[in-house]
Amino acid sequence: MFDAVDPIGAVEAVAREVRTGERDGKPTRLVVARRTYKADRADVWDAVTSPDRIPRWFLPLSGDLREGGRYQLEGNAGGEIVRCDAPAELAVTWEFMGGLSWLDVHLSEAGGGTVLELVHEAPVDPEFWGQFGPGAVGIGWDSALFGLDLHLAGGEDVDQAEAEKWAVGPVGVRFSTIAGESWGEAAIADGDEPEAAKAAAANAIRFFTVAPEAP
């Protein structure tokens, strides 16, 4: 499944940024991932919005999948489809474990390919951010963008069980380490204290690369 795309090249191809923001008068942090795919915009748009294709590279999906409707990712987030402007922008709320954040995906054409920019904005939880930093969501989105890369390049479905095993193997650990350290650097660029940001990045990397103990 992982032969179609070089995972290390894929994770190194992502540009990452952390921003400090505000929504409804409350502070937020924005995790921004930007990646260019060798596919036309219509194909990428279909891959990130089609209920038939999303489960092939991300997670099973259900709901009223139209602007104003609600979606649910199996075992993960759900929310409202706020805006669906084909083939340029998809905006949804991201509701998970009682928390509310916001996800925007922007597509633009560039050099015969497509630039995908993913922006995940969340209210600031100082304790959680201090423990894990942007890598808590950033590493997960890096993995999703890699799954999309595999799907676009080879048309294969991502097997979730196989992906979980890969994540704790040597290549998967290297993948998450590059991603996590890069998110730490992005947090430092946005003003986080360097040593604290590096420690948070290490915690996030550990979360994504240590296999859960058997019951």
Coordinates of C-alpha atoms in Angstrom, one line a residue:
M1 CA 0.0 0.0 0.0
F2 CA 2.9 2.4 0.8
D3 CA 4.9 1.8 -2.4
A4 CA 3.1 4.4 -4.5
V5 CA 4.6 7.4 -2.7
D6 CA 7.8 7.9 -0.7
P7 CA 6.5 8.7 2.8
I8 CA 9.6 10.6 3.9
G9 CA 9.5 12.7 0.8
A10 CA 5.8 13.3 1.3
V11 CA 6.1 14.5 4.9
E12 CA 9.1 16.7 4.0
A13 CA 7.0 18.3 1.2
V14 CA 4.5 19.8 3.7
A15 CA 4.9 23.5 4.6
R16 CA 3.8 24.1 8.2
E17 CA 2.8 27.2 10.0
V18 CA 1.3 28.1 13.4
R19 CA -0.6 31.3 13.8
T20 CA -2.2 33.0 16.8
G21 CA -5.7 34.2 16.2
E22 CA -9.0 35.2 17.8
R23 CA -12.6 34.1 17.3
D24 CA -15.6 35.6 19.0
G25 CA -13.3 37.6 21.3
K26 CA -11.4 34.5 22.5
P27 CA -7.8 33.5 21.6
T28 CA -7.2 30.7 19.2
R29 CA -4.2 28.9 17.6
L30 CA -4.2 27.9 13.9
V31 CA -2.4 24.9 12.6
V32 CA -1.7 25.4 8.8
A33 CA -0.5 22.6 6.5
R34 CA 0.2 23.3 2.8
R35 CA 1.0 20.6 0.2
T36 CA 1.2 20.5 -3.6
Y37 CA -0.2 17.4 -5.3
K38 CA 0.5 16.2 -8.9
A39 CA -3.2 16.1 -9.7
D40 CA -5.6 18.5 -11.2
R41 CA -7.8 20.6 -8.9
A42 CA -11.0 18.8 -10.0
D43 CA -9.6 15.4 -9.0
V44 CA -8.3 16.7 -5.6
W45 CA -11.6 18.4 -4.9
D46 CA -13.5 15.2 -5.7
A47 CA -11.2 13.2 -3.4
V48 CA -11.7 15.5 -0.4
T49 CA -15.5 15.9 -0.8
S50 CA -16.9 12.7 -2.4
P51 CA -18.5 10.4 0.2
D52 CA -17.4 7.5 -2.0
R53 CA -13.7 8.6 -2.0
I54 CA -13.1 10.0 1.5
P55 CA -13.3 6.6 3.2
R56 CA -10.7 5.3 0.7
W57 CA -8.0 7.6 2.1
F58 CA -9.3 8.9 5.4
L59 CA -12.3 7.6 7.4
P60 CA -15.8 6.2 6.8
L61 CA -18.2 9.1 6.5
S62 CA -22.0 9.6 6.9
G63 CA -24.5 12.4 7.2
D64 CA -26.3 15.0 5.2
L65 CA -23.4 15.9 3.0
R66 CA -24.3 19.3 1.6
E67 CA -23.7 22.9 2.6
G68 CA -25.7 23.5 5.8
G69 CA -25.9 19.7 6.5
R70 CA -24.0 17.7 9.1
Y71 CA -21.3 15.0 8.7
Q72 CA -19.8 12.4 10.9
L73 CA -16.5 10.6 10.6
E74 CA -16.6 7.1 12.1
G75 CA -14.9 7.1 15.5
N76 CA -13.8 10.7 15.1
A77 CA -15.1 14.2 14.6
G78 CA -18.5 15.4 13.2
G79 CA -19.9 18.8 12.6
E80 CA -21.6 21.2 10.2
I81 CA -20.7 21.8 6.6
V82 CA -20.4 25.6 6.7
R83 CA -19.3 26.3 3.2
C84 CA -18.7 24.2 0.1
D85 CA -17.5 26.3 -2.8
A86 CA -16.4 23.9 -5.5
P87 CA -13.6 23.5 -6.4
A88 CA -11.9 26.0 -4.2
E89 CA -13.0 25.8 -0.5
L90 CA -14.5 23.5 2.0
A91 CA -15.2 24.8 5.5
V92 CA -16.7 22.7 8.4
T93 CA -16.9 22.8 12.1
W94 CA -14.8 20.1 13.8
E95 CA -16.7 18.8 16.9
F96 CA -14.8 16.1 18.9
M97 CA -15.1 15.0 22.5
G98 CA -17.1 18.0 23.5
G99 CA -14.8 20.5 21.9
L100 CA -15.5 22.8 18.9
S101 CA -12.9 23.9 16.4
W102 CA -12.9 24.9 12.7
L103 CA -11.4 23.3 9.6
D104 CA -10.9 25.0 6.2
V105 CA -9.5 23.4 3.1
H106 CA -8.5 25.6 0.2
L107 CA -7.4 24.4 -3.2
S108 CA -5.6 26.4 -5.9
E109 CA -3.9 25.6 -9.1
A110 CA -0.1 25.8 -9.4
G111 CA 2.3 24.5 -12.0
G112 CA 0.0 21.9 -13.4
G113 CA -0.8 20.6 -10.0
T114 CA -2.9 21.5 -7.0
V115 CA -2.0 23.3 -3.8
L116 CA -4.0 22.1 -0.8
E117 CA -4.0 24.4 2.3
L118 CA -5.5 23.0 5.4
V119 CA -6.2 25.4 8.3
H120 CA -7.4 24.0 11.7
E121 CA -8.3 26.7 14.2
A122 CA -9.0 25.8 17.8
P123 CA -9.6 27.7 21.1
V124 CA -6.5 27.9 23.3
D125 CA -6.3 25.2 26.0
P126 CA -3.0 26.3 27.7
E127 CA -2.5 23.0 29.5
F128 CA -3.1 20.8 26.5
W129 CA -1.1 23.1 24.2
G130 CA 1.7 23.1 26.7
Q131 CA 1.8 19.3 26.8
F132 CA 1.5 18.5 23.1
G133 CA 1.7 21.7 21.1
P134 CA 0.5 21.9 17.5
G135 CA 1.7 18.3 16.8
A136 CA -1.4 17.0 18.6
V137 CA -3.5 17.7 15.5
G138 CA -0.7 18.5 13.1
I139 CA 0.8 15.0 13.0
G140 CA -2.6 13.5 12.4
W141 CA -3.2 15.9 9.5
D142 CA 0.2 15.0 8.1
S143 CA -0.9 11.4 8.1
A144 CA -4.2 12.2 6.4
L145 CA -2.4 14.3 3.7
F146 CA -0.1 11.3 3.1
G147 CA -3.1 9.0 2.8
L148 CA -4.6 11.4 0.2
D149 CA -1.2 11.4 -1.6
L150 CA -1.3 7.6 -1.8
H151 CA -4.9 7.7 -3.1
L152 CA -4.2 10.3 -5.7
A153 CA -1.0 8.6 -6.9
G154 CA -2.1 5.0 -7.1
G155 CA -5.8 4.9 -6.5
E156 CA -5.4 2.4 -3.7
D157 CA -7.5 2.3 -0.5
V158 CA -5.8 3.0 2.8
D159 CA -6.2 0.0 5.0
Q160 CA -6.6 1.4 8.5
A161 CA -5.3 -1.7 10.3
E162 CA -2.2 -1.7 8.1
A163 CA -1.7 2.0 8.6
E164 CA -1.8 1.6 12.4
K165 CA 1.0 -1.0 12.2
W166 CA 3.0 1.1 9.8
A167 CA 2.7 4.1 12.1
V168 CA 4.6 2.3 14.9
G169 CA 7.2 0.8 12.5
P170 CA 10.6 2.4 11.7
V171 CA 9.4 4.4 8.6
G172 CA 6.2 5.5 10.4
V173 CA 8.2 6.6 13.4
R174 CA 10.5 8.6 11.2
F175 CA 7.5 10.1 9.4
S176 CA 5.9 11.3 12.7
T177 CA 9.2 12.5 14.1
I178 CA 9.9 14.8 11.1
A179 CA 6.3 16.0 11.2
G180 CA 6.3 16.6 15.0
E181 CA 9.7 18.4 15.1
S182 CA 8.6 20.6 12.2
W183 CA 5.4 21.5 14.1
G184 CA 7.5 22.4 17.1
E185 CA 9.6 24.7 14.9
A186 CA 6.5 26.3 13.6
A187 CA 5.3 26.9 17.1
I188 CA 8.6 28.5 18.0
A189 CA 8.3 30.8 15.0
D190 CA 4.9 31.9 16.3
G191 CA 6.4 32.8 19.6
D192 CA 6.4 29.7 21.8
E193 CA 9.3 29.2 24.2
P194 CA 11.8 27.0 22.3
E195 CA 12.5 24.3 25.0
A196 CA 8.8 24.0 25.9
A197 CA 7.9 23.7 22.2
K198 CA 10.5 21.0 21.7
A199 CA 9.3 19.1 24.8
A200 CA 5.6 19.3 23.6
A201 CA 6.7 18.1 20.1
A202 CA 8.4 15.1 21.7
N203 CA 5.2 14.3 23.6
A204 CA 3.1 14.5 20.5
I205 CA 5.6 12.3 18.6
R206 CA 5.5 9.7 21.4
F207 CA 1.6 9.7 21.3
F208 CA 1.5 8.9 17.6
T209 CA 4.3 6.3 17.5
V210 CA 3.9 4.2 20.7
A211 CA 1.7 1.2 20.1
P212 CA -1.1 0.9 22.7
E213 CA -0.7 -1.8 25.2
A214 CA -2.6 -5.0 24.6
P215 CA -5.6 -5.4 27.0

